[in-house]
């Protein structure tokens, strides 16, 4: 009797290994033709986030980070009489017709609004630096989420198209295709985020603070990334 049960158990183990091995093969090892111009357009879409100093960080379709230069001719602060100042350290203005009424954006200006925060008495805190970059992080998250939504929409559209045409649905194909696209999209988002973090770290150091103060932003981003992964799965399952 014992031998009989051992044979049954061995058969179940063998069956489990065969099925498990097959699933690993079709989902993880087997290669599929997943080329899709619409998916590529979504994953390669340019990222662009504007920084508080008037510059921007852009990720082109080839995955290259492009940082714009500061344009010192762009007015960044206005006084009560409507005239504008610049980012220059000597407090000069772009308006030659009005003098003596302008404020500069350096740490030595009368309004105390430092664009660089290099002065010891600038009053710049870690919290104020982080707050200044909140719109940057929100913009990046919004762009990432819109791409996730577009990816889910494309997957659903392809699924419905195959179903309407009477084609067989290969779930392993869909899994490989769209997890690969989501992974590429995540990698591109990471690139932009860590470029922005580098800028924040430089500003922290310039104001006498350690780079470690940016770690909380990194932790928040990683948590948001996990949330995006879950949201992607939920959206795919609920379509």
PDB file of C-alpha atoms in Angstrom:
ATOM      1  CA  UNK A   1       0.000   0.000   0.000  1.00  0.00           C
ATOM      2  CA  UNK A   2       2.853   2.347   0.897  1.00  0.00           C
ATOM      3  CA  UNK A   3       4.518   1.689  -2.439  1.00  0.00           C
ATOM      4  CA  UNK A   4       1.239   2.503  -4.194  1.00  0.00           C
ATOM      5  CA  UNK A   5       0.981   5.928  -2.501  1.00  0.00           C
ATOM      6  CA  UNK A   6       4.634   6.644  -3.158  1.00  0.00           C
ATOM      7  CA  UNK A   7       4.058   6.049  -6.857  1.00  0.00           C
ATOM      8  CA  UNK A   8       1.031   8.370  -6.851  1.00  0.00           C
ATOM      9  CA  UNK A   9       2.968  11.055  -4.976  1.00  0.00           C
ATOM     10  CA  UNK A  10       5.908  10.715  -7.342  1.00  0.00           C
ATOM     11  CA  UNK A  11       3.542  11.062 -10.303  1.00  0.00           C
ATOM     12  CA  UNK A  12       2.057  14.263  -8.845  1.00  0.00           C
ATOM     13  CA  UNK A  13       5.526  15.702  -8.198  1.00  0.00           C
ATOM     14  CA  UNK A  14       6.592  14.870 -11.744  1.00  0.00           C
ATOM     15  CA  UNK A  15       3.415  16.442 -13.138  1.00  0.00           C
ATOM     16  CA  UNK A  16       3.948  19.557 -11.010  1.00  0.00           C
ATOM     17  CA  UNK A  17       7.529  19.901 -12.233  1.00  0.00           C
ATOM     18  CA  UNK A  18       6.494  19.441 -15.850  1.00  0.00           C
ATOM     19  CA  UNK A  19       3.689  22.010 -15.628  1.00  0.00           C
ATOM     20  CA  UNK A  20       5.857  24.426 -13.653  1.00  0.00           C
ATOM     21  CA  UNK A  21       8.705  24.063 -16.112  1.00  0.00           C
ATOM     22  CA  UNK A  22       6.378  24.626 -19.043  1.00  0.00           C
ATOM     23  CA  UNK A  23       4.909  27.775 -17.494  1.00  0.00           C
ATOM     24  CA  UNK A  24       8.378  29.129 -16.791  1.00  0.00           C
ATOM     25  CA  UNK A  25       9.316  28.411 -20.384  1.00  0.00           C
ATOM     26  CA  UNK A  26       6.337  30.120 -22.025  1.00  0.00           C
ATOM     27  CA  UNK A  27       6.291  33.113 -19.658  1.00  0.00           C
ATOM     28  CA  UNK A  28       9.988  33.685 -18.980  1.00  0.00           C
ATOM     29  CA  UNK A  29      12.143  31.952 -21.585  1.00  0.00           C
ATOM     30  CA  UNK A  30      10.280  31.659 -24.872  1.00  0.00           C
ATOM     31  CA  UNK A  31      10.753  34.638 -27.163  1.00  0.00           C
ATOM     32  CA  UNK A  32       7.786  36.289 -28.862  1.00  0.00           C
ATOM     33  CA  UNK A  33       7.496  38.763 -31.681  1.00  0.00           C
ATOM     34  CA  UNK A  34       6.401  41.733 -29.569  1.00  0.00           C
ATOM     35  CA  UNK A  35       7.384  44.572 -31.902  1.00  0.00           C
ATOM     36  CA  UNK A  36       4.641  47.200 -31.816  1.00  0.00           C
ATOM     37  CA  UNK A  37       5.044  50.771 -33.054  1.00  0.00           C
ATOM     38  CA  UNK A  38       2.229  52.031 -30.812  1.00  0.00           C
ATOM     39  CA  UNK A  39       3.819  50.547 -27.697  1.00  0.00           C
ATOM     40  CA  UNK A  40       7.197  51.943 -28.724  1.00  0.00           C
ATOM     41  CA  UNK A  41       5.660  55.380 -29.157  1.00  0.00           C
ATOM     42  CA  UNK A  42       4.323  55.219 -25.601  1.00  0.00           C
ATOM     43  CA  UNK A  43       7.522  53.974 -23.983  1.00  0.00           C
ATOM     44  CA  UNK A  44       9.802  56.307 -25.961  1.00  0.00           C
ATOM     45  CA  UNK A  45       7.708  59.426 -25.412  1.00  0.00           C
ATOM     46  CA  UNK A  46       9.839  62.351 -24.271  1.00  0.00           C
ATOM     47  CA  UNK A  47       9.851  63.247 -20.592  1.00  0.00           C
ATOM     48  CA  UNK A  48      10.279  66.892 -19.611  1.00  0.00           C
ATOM     49  CA  UNK A  49      10.180  68.415 -16.144  1.00  0.00           C
ATOM     50  CA  UNK A  50      10.701  72.093 -15.368  1.00  0.00           C
ATOM     51  CA  UNK A  51      12.935  72.986 -12.432  1.00  0.00           C
ATOM     52  CA  UNK A  52      12.408  75.926 -10.042  1.00  0.00           C
ATOM     53  CA  UNK A  53      15.428  77.836 -11.407  1.00  0.00           C
ATOM     54  CA  UNK A  54      13.925  78.044 -14.889  1.00  0.00           C
ATOM     55  CA  UNK A  55      15.919  75.153 -16.358  1.00  0.00           C
ATOM     56  CA  UNK A  56      14.485  71.802 -17.349  1.00  0.00           C
ATOM     57  CA  UNK A  57      15.430  68.137 -17.506  1.00  0.00           C
ATOM     58  CA  UNK A  58      14.404  66.259 -20.624  1.00  0.00           C
ATOM     59  CA  UNK A  59      14.714  62.595 -21.533  1.00  0.00           C
ATOM     60  CA  UNK A  60      14.667  62.106 -25.288  1.00  0.00           C
ATOM     61  CA  UNK A  61      13.400  59.031 -27.127  1.00  0.00           C
ATOM     62  CA  UNK A  62      16.898  57.531 -27.165  1.00  0.00           C
ATOM     63  CA  UNK A  63      17.145  57.674 -23.373  1.00  0.00           C
ATOM     64  CA  UNK A  64      19.533  60.627 -23.250  1.00  0.00           C
ATOM     65  CA  UNK A  65      19.187  63.210 -20.482  1.00  0.00           C
ATOM     66  CA  UNK A  66      19.239  66.786 -21.772  1.00  0.00           C
ATOM     67  CA  UNK A  67      19.506  69.594 -19.224  1.00  0.00           C
ATOM     68  CA  UNK A  68      18.723  73.106 -20.424  1.00  0.00           C
ATOM     69  CA  UNK A  69      20.972  76.003 -19.481  1.00  0.00           C
ATOM     70  CA  UNK A  70      19.890  78.923 -17.317  1.00  0.00           C
ATOM     71  CA  UNK A  71      18.744  81.891 -19.363  1.00  0.00           C
ATOM     72  CA  UNK A  72      19.790  84.951 -17.376  1.00  0.00           C
ATOM     73  CA  UNK A  73      17.608  87.181 -19.532  1.00  0.00           C
ATOM     74  CA  UNK A  74      14.411  85.582 -18.283  1.00  0.00           C
ATOM     75  CA  UNK A  75      12.733  87.718 -15.598  1.00  0.00           C
ATOM     76  CA  UNK A  76      12.146  85.648 -12.489  1.00  0.00           C
ATOM     77  CA  UNK A  77      10.861  88.144  -9.946  1.00  0.00           C
ATOM     78  CA  UNK A  78       8.711  91.245 -10.139  1.00  0.00           C
ATOM     79  CA  UNK A  79       8.583  94.292  -7.858  1.00  0.00           C
ATOM     80  CA  UNK A  80       5.476  96.227  -6.909  1.00  0.00           C
ATOM     81  CA  UNK A  81       5.847  98.621  -9.836  1.00  0.00           C
ATOM     82  CA  UNK A  82       5.904  95.716 -12.301  1.00  0.00           C
ATOM     83  CA  UNK A  83       9.618  95.815 -13.129  1.00  0.00           C
ATOM     84  CA  UNK A  84      11.609  92.620 -13.273  1.00  0.00           C
ATOM     85  CA  UNK A  85      14.871  91.388 -11.801  1.00  0.00           C
ATOM     86  CA  UNK A  86      17.288  88.690 -12.887  1.00  0.00           C
ATOM     87  CA  UNK A  87      19.298  85.888 -11.411  1.00  0.00           C
ATOM     88  CA  UNK A  88      22.503  87.916 -11.557  1.00  0.00           C
ATOM     89  CA  UNK A  89      24.467  88.397  -8.352  1.00  0.00           C
ATOM     90  CA  UNK A  90      24.984  92.126  -8.882  1.00  0.00           C
ATOM     91  CA  UNK A  91      21.283  92.862  -8.839  1.00  0.00           C
ATOM     92  CA  UNK A  92      21.168  94.315 -12.363  1.00  0.00           C
ATOM     93  CA  UNK A  93      17.891  94.274 -14.236  1.00  0.00           C
ATOM     94  CA  UNK A  94      16.646  93.791 -17.748  1.00  0.00           C
ATOM     95  CA  UNK A  95      14.848  97.141 -17.759  1.00  0.00           C
ATOM     96  CA  UNK A  96      17.297  99.987 -18.398  1.00  0.00           C
ATOM     97  CA  UNK A  97      14.614 102.652 -18.113  1.00  0.00           C
ATOM     98  CA  UNK A  98      13.985 102.129 -14.427  1.00  0.00           C
ATOM     99  CA  UNK A  99      16.647 102.177 -11.717  1.00  0.00           C
ATOM    100  CA  UNK A 100      16.854 102.007  -7.967  1.00  0.00           C
ATOM    101  CA  UNK A 101      13.578 100.183  -7.537  1.00  0.00           C
ATOM    102  CA  UNK A 102      14.619  96.663  -8.472  1.00  0.00           C
ATOM    103  CA  UNK A 103      15.355  93.662  -6.304  1.00  0.00           C
ATOM    104  CA  UNK A 104      17.738  90.883  -7.225  1.00  0.00           C
ATOM    105  CA  UNK A 105      17.171  87.187  -6.584  1.00  0.00           C
ATOM    106  CA  UNK A 106      20.483  86.569  -4.837  1.00  0.00           C
ATOM    107  CA  UNK A 107      20.915  85.926  -1.160  1.00  0.00           C
ATOM    108  CA  UNK A 108      22.120  89.512  -0.683  1.00  0.00           C
ATOM    109  CA  UNK A 109      18.955  91.159  -2.003  1.00  0.00           C
ATOM    110  CA  UNK A 110      16.633  93.264   0.114  1.00  0.00           C
ATOM    111  CA  UNK A 111      13.768  90.796  -0.206  1.00  0.00           C
ATOM    112  CA  UNK A 112      15.903  87.923   1.094  1.00  0.00           C
ATOM    113  CA  UNK A 113      14.768  85.667  -1.757  1.00  0.00           C
ATOM    114  CA  UNK A 114      17.819  83.649  -2.691  1.00  0.00           C
ATOM    115  CA  UNK A 115      17.808  81.675  -5.915  1.00  0.00           C
ATOM    116  CA  UNK A 116      20.949  79.838  -4.909  1.00  0.00           C
ATOM    117  CA  UNK A 117      20.825  79.834  -1.106  1.00  0.00           C
ATOM    118  CA  UNK A 118      24.605  80.130  -0.835  1.00  0.00           C
ATOM    119  CA  UNK A 119      24.520  82.888   1.787  1.00  0.00           C
ATOM    120  CA  UNK A 120      24.759  81.695   5.406  1.00  0.00           C
ATOM    121  CA  UNK A 121      21.866  83.925   6.510  1.00  0.00           C
ATOM    122  CA  UNK A 122      19.569  83.030   3.628  1.00  0.00           C
ATOM    123  CA  UNK A 123      17.182  81.214   5.948  1.00  0.00           C
ATOM    124  CA  UNK A 124      16.890  78.281   3.522  1.00  0.00           C
ATOM    125  CA  UNK A 125      15.851  75.072   5.261  1.00  0.00           C
ATOM    126  CA  UNK A 126      15.747  71.448   4.158  1.00  0.00           C
ATOM    127  CA  UNK A 127      11.954  71.590   4.265  1.00  0.00           C
ATOM    128  CA  UNK A 128      11.823  74.684   2.046  1.00  0.00           C
ATOM    129  CA  UNK A 129      14.142  73.070  -0.517  1.00  0.00           C
ATOM    130  CA  UNK A 130      11.998  69.935  -0.642  1.00  0.00           C
ATOM    131  CA  UNK A 131       8.821  71.988  -0.881  1.00  0.00           C
ATOM    132  CA  UNK A 132      10.266  73.919  -3.802  1.00  0.00           C
ATOM    133  CA  UNK A 133      10.688  70.678  -5.752  1.00  0.00           C
ATOM    134  CA  UNK A 134       7.257  69.213  -4.961  1.00  0.00           C
ATOM    135  CA  UNK A 135       5.791  70.451  -8.292  1.00  0.00           C
ATOM    136  CA  UNK A 136       8.709  68.764 -10.087  1.00  0.00           C
ATOM    137  CA  UNK A 137       7.947  65.403  -8.483  1.00  0.00           C
ATOM    138  CA  UNK A 138       4.215  65.823  -9.095  1.00  0.00           C
ATOM    139  CA  UNK A 139       4.854  66.560 -12.769  1.00  0.00           C
ATOM    140  CA  UNK A 140       7.030  63.465 -13.151  1.00  0.00           C
ATOM    141  CA  UNK A 141       4.462  61.261 -11.419  1.00  0.00           C
ATOM    142  CA  UNK A 142       1.681  62.650 -13.605  1.00  0.00           C
ATOM    143  CA  UNK A 143       3.659  61.959 -16.792  1.00  0.00           C
ATOM    144  CA  UNK A 144       4.522  58.429 -15.632  1.00  0.00           C
ATOM    145  CA  UNK A 145       0.896  57.650 -14.758  1.00  0.00           C
ATOM    146  CA  UNK A 146      -0.367  58.929 -18.109  1.00  0.00           C
ATOM    147  CA  UNK A 147       2.037  56.586 -19.894  1.00  0.00           C
ATOM    148  CA  UNK A 148       0.908  53.653 -17.748  1.00  0.00           C
ATOM    149  CA  UNK A 149      -2.703  54.431 -18.652  1.00  0.00           C
ATOM    150  CA  UNK A 150      -1.766  54.598 -22.334  1.00  0.00           C
ATOM    151  CA  UNK A 151       0.013  51.235 -22.085  1.00  0.00           C
ATOM    152  CA  UNK A 152      -2.991  49.587 -20.437  1.00  0.00           C
ATOM    153  CA  UNK A 153      -5.249  51.108 -23.079  1.00  0.00           C
ATOM    154  CA  UNK A 154      -3.081  49.714 -25.858  1.00  0.00           C
ATOM    155  CA  UNK A 155      -3.029  46.231 -24.283  1.00  0.00           C
ATOM    156  CA  UNK A 156      -6.807  46.232 -23.944  1.00  0.00           C
ATOM    157  CA  UNK A 157      -7.253  47.466 -27.510  1.00  0.00           C
ATOM    158  CA  UNK A 158      -4.997  44.722 -28.864  1.00  0.00           C
ATOM    159  CA  UNK A 159      -6.781  42.081 -26.793  1.00  0.00           C
ATOM    160  CA  UNK A 160     -10.196  43.211 -28.013  1.00  0.00           C
ATOM    161  CA  UNK A 161      -8.948  43.323 -31.604  1.00  0.00           C
ATOM    162  CA  UNK A 162      -7.685  39.749 -31.499  1.00  0.00           C
ATOM    163  CA  UNK A 163     -10.883  38.598 -29.834  1.00  0.00           C
ATOM    164  CA  UNK A 164     -13.074  40.320 -32.433  1.00  0.00           C
ATOM    165  CA  UNK A 165     -11.059  38.734 -35.248  1.00  0.00           C
ATOM    166  CA  UNK A 166     -11.473  35.279 -33.757  1.00  0.00           C
ATOM    167  CA  UNK A 167      -7.748  34.918 -33.038  1.00  0.00           C
ATOM    168  CA  UNK A 168      -6.567  32.758 -30.172  1.00  0.00           C
ATOM    169  CA  UNK A 169      -5.449  34.705 -27.102  1.00  0.00           C
ATOM    170  CA  UNK A 170      -1.891  33.893 -26.049  1.00  0.00           C
ATOM    171  CA  UNK A 171      -1.619  35.188 -22.486  1.00  0.00           C
ATOM    172  CA  UNK A 172       2.097  34.466 -22.317  1.00  0.00           C
ATOM    173  CA  UNK A 173       2.564  36.746 -25.339  1.00  0.00           C
ATOM    174  CA  UNK A 174       0.625  39.547 -23.648  1.00  0.00           C
ATOM    175  CA  UNK A 175       2.520  39.038 -20.395  1.00  0.00           C
ATOM    176  CA  UNK A 176       5.930  39.199 -22.058  1.00  0.00           C
ATOM    177  CA  UNK A 177       5.058  42.104 -24.308  1.00  0.00           C
ATOM    178  CA  UNK A 178       3.536  44.438 -21.755  1.00  0.00           C
ATOM    179  CA  UNK A 179       5.715  43.607 -18.757  1.00  0.00           C
ATOM    180  CA  UNK A 180       8.707  44.327 -20.990  1.00  0.00           C
ATOM    181  CA  UNK A 181       7.183  47.653 -22.049  1.00  0.00           C
ATOM    182  CA  UNK A 182       6.310  48.556 -18.448  1.00  0.00           C
ATOM    183  CA  UNK A 183       9.847  47.731 -17.346  1.00  0.00           C
ATOM    184  CA  UNK A 184      11.322  49.975 -20.041  1.00  0.00           C
ATOM    185  CA  UNK A 185       8.943  52.757 -19.081  1.00  0.00           C
ATOM    186  CA  UNK A 186       9.903  52.417 -15.431  1.00  0.00           C
ATOM    187  CA  UNK A 187      13.598  52.591 -16.300  1.00  0.00           C
ATOM    188  CA  UNK A 188      13.104  55.812 -18.250  1.00  0.00           C
ATOM    189  CA  UNK A 189      11.115  57.331 -15.395  1.00  0.00           C
ATOM    190  CA  UNK A 190      13.893  56.372 -12.977  1.00  0.00           C
ATOM    191  CA  UNK A 191      16.425  58.171 -15.141  1.00  0.00           C
ATOM    192  CA  UNK A 192      14.523  61.449 -14.983  1.00  0.00           C
ATOM    193  CA  UNK A 193      13.812  61.112 -11.271  1.00  0.00           C
ATOM    194  CA  UNK A 194      17.415  60.504 -10.263  1.00  0.00           C
ATOM    195  CA  UNK A 195      18.564  63.376 -12.463  1.00  0.00           C
ATOM    196  CA  UNK A 196      16.184  65.615 -10.505  1.00  0.00           C
ATOM    197  CA  UNK A 197      17.446  64.150  -7.223  1.00  0.00           C
ATOM    198  CA  UNK A 198      20.990  65.042  -8.268  1.00  0.00           C
ATOM    199  CA  UNK A 199      19.903  68.672  -8.669  1.00  0.00           C
ATOM    200  CA  UNK A 200      18.226  68.647  -5.247  1.00  0.00           C
ATOM    201  CA  UNK A 201      21.306  67.116  -3.621  1.00  0.00           C
ATOM    202  CA  UNK A 202      23.491  69.849  -5.094  1.00  0.00           C
ATOM    203  CA  UNK A 203      21.186  72.516  -3.678  1.00  0.00           C
ATOM    204  CA  UNK A 204      21.215  70.837  -0.273  1.00  0.00           C
ATOM    205  CA  UNK A 205      25.016  70.766  -0.243  1.00  0.00           C
ATOM    206  CA  UNK A 206      25.189  74.391  -1.441  1.00  0.00           C
ATOM    207  CA  UNK A 207      23.161  75.368   1.615  1.00  0.00           C
ATOM    208  CA  UNK A 208      25.289  73.391   4.034  1.00  0.00           C
ATOM    209  CA  UNK A 209      23.122  70.279   4.289  1.00  0.00           C
ATOM    210  CA  UNK A 210      23.968  66.655   3.561  1.00  0.00           C
ATOM    211  CA  UNK A 211      22.752  64.740   0.513  1.00  0.00           C
ATOM    212  CA  UNK A 212      21.111  62.238   2.856  1.00  0.00           C
ATOM    213  CA  UNK A 213      18.233  64.689   3.341  1.00  0.00           C
ATOM    214  CA  UNK A 214      17.048  63.719  -0.152  1.00  0.00           C
ATOM    215  CA  UNK A 215      16.615  60.078   0.896  1.00  0.00           C
ATOM    216  CA  UNK A 216      13.025  60.645   2.019  1.00  0.00           C
ATOM    217  CA  UNK A 217      12.173  61.788  -1.519  1.00  0.00           C
ATOM    218  CA  UNK A 218      13.753  58.619  -2.896  1.00  0.00           C
ATOM    219  CA  UNK A 219      11.767  56.490  -0.433  1.00  0.00           C
ATOM    220  CA  UNK A 220       8.537  58.230  -1.455  1.00  0.00           C
ATOM    221  CA  UNK A 221       9.332  57.677  -5.123  1.00  0.00           C
ATOM    222  CA  UNK A 222      10.058  53.973  -4.647  1.00  0.00           C
ATOM    223  CA  UNK A 223       6.743  53.623  -2.792  1.00  0.00           C
ATOM    224  CA  UNK A 224       4.947  55.396  -5.647  1.00  0.00           C
ATOM    225  CA  UNK A 225       6.665  53.048  -8.087  1.00  0.00           C
ATOM    226  CA  UNK A 226       5.281  50.026  -6.251  1.00  0.00           C
ATOM    227  CA  UNK A 227       1.857  51.662  -6.295  1.00  0.00           C
ATOM    228  CA  UNK A 228       2.129  52.170 -10.069  1.00  0.00           C
ATOM    229  CA  UNK A 229       2.990  48.496 -10.553  1.00  0.00           C
ATOM    230  CA  UNK A 230      -0.040  47.458  -8.514  1.00  0.00           C
ATOM    231  CA  UNK A 231      -2.230  49.936 -10.371  1.00  0.00           C
ATOM    232  CA  UNK A 232      -1.025  48.561 -13.707  1.00  0.00           C
ATOM    233  CA  UNK A 233      -1.925  45.016 -12.660  1.00  0.00           C
ATOM    234  CA  UNK A 234      -5.309  46.098 -11.290  1.00  0.00           C
ATOM    235  CA  UNK A 235      -6.186  48.016 -14.439  1.00  0.00           C
ATOM    236  CA  UNK A 236      -5.159  45.092 -16.626  1.00  0.00           C
ATOM    237  CA  UNK A 237      -7.226  42.623 -14.568  1.00  0.00           C
ATOM    238  CA  UNK A 238     -10.306  44.855 -14.405  1.00  0.00           C
ATOM    239  CA  UNK A 239     -10.497  45.635 -18.117  1.00  0.00           C
TER     240      UNK A 239
END
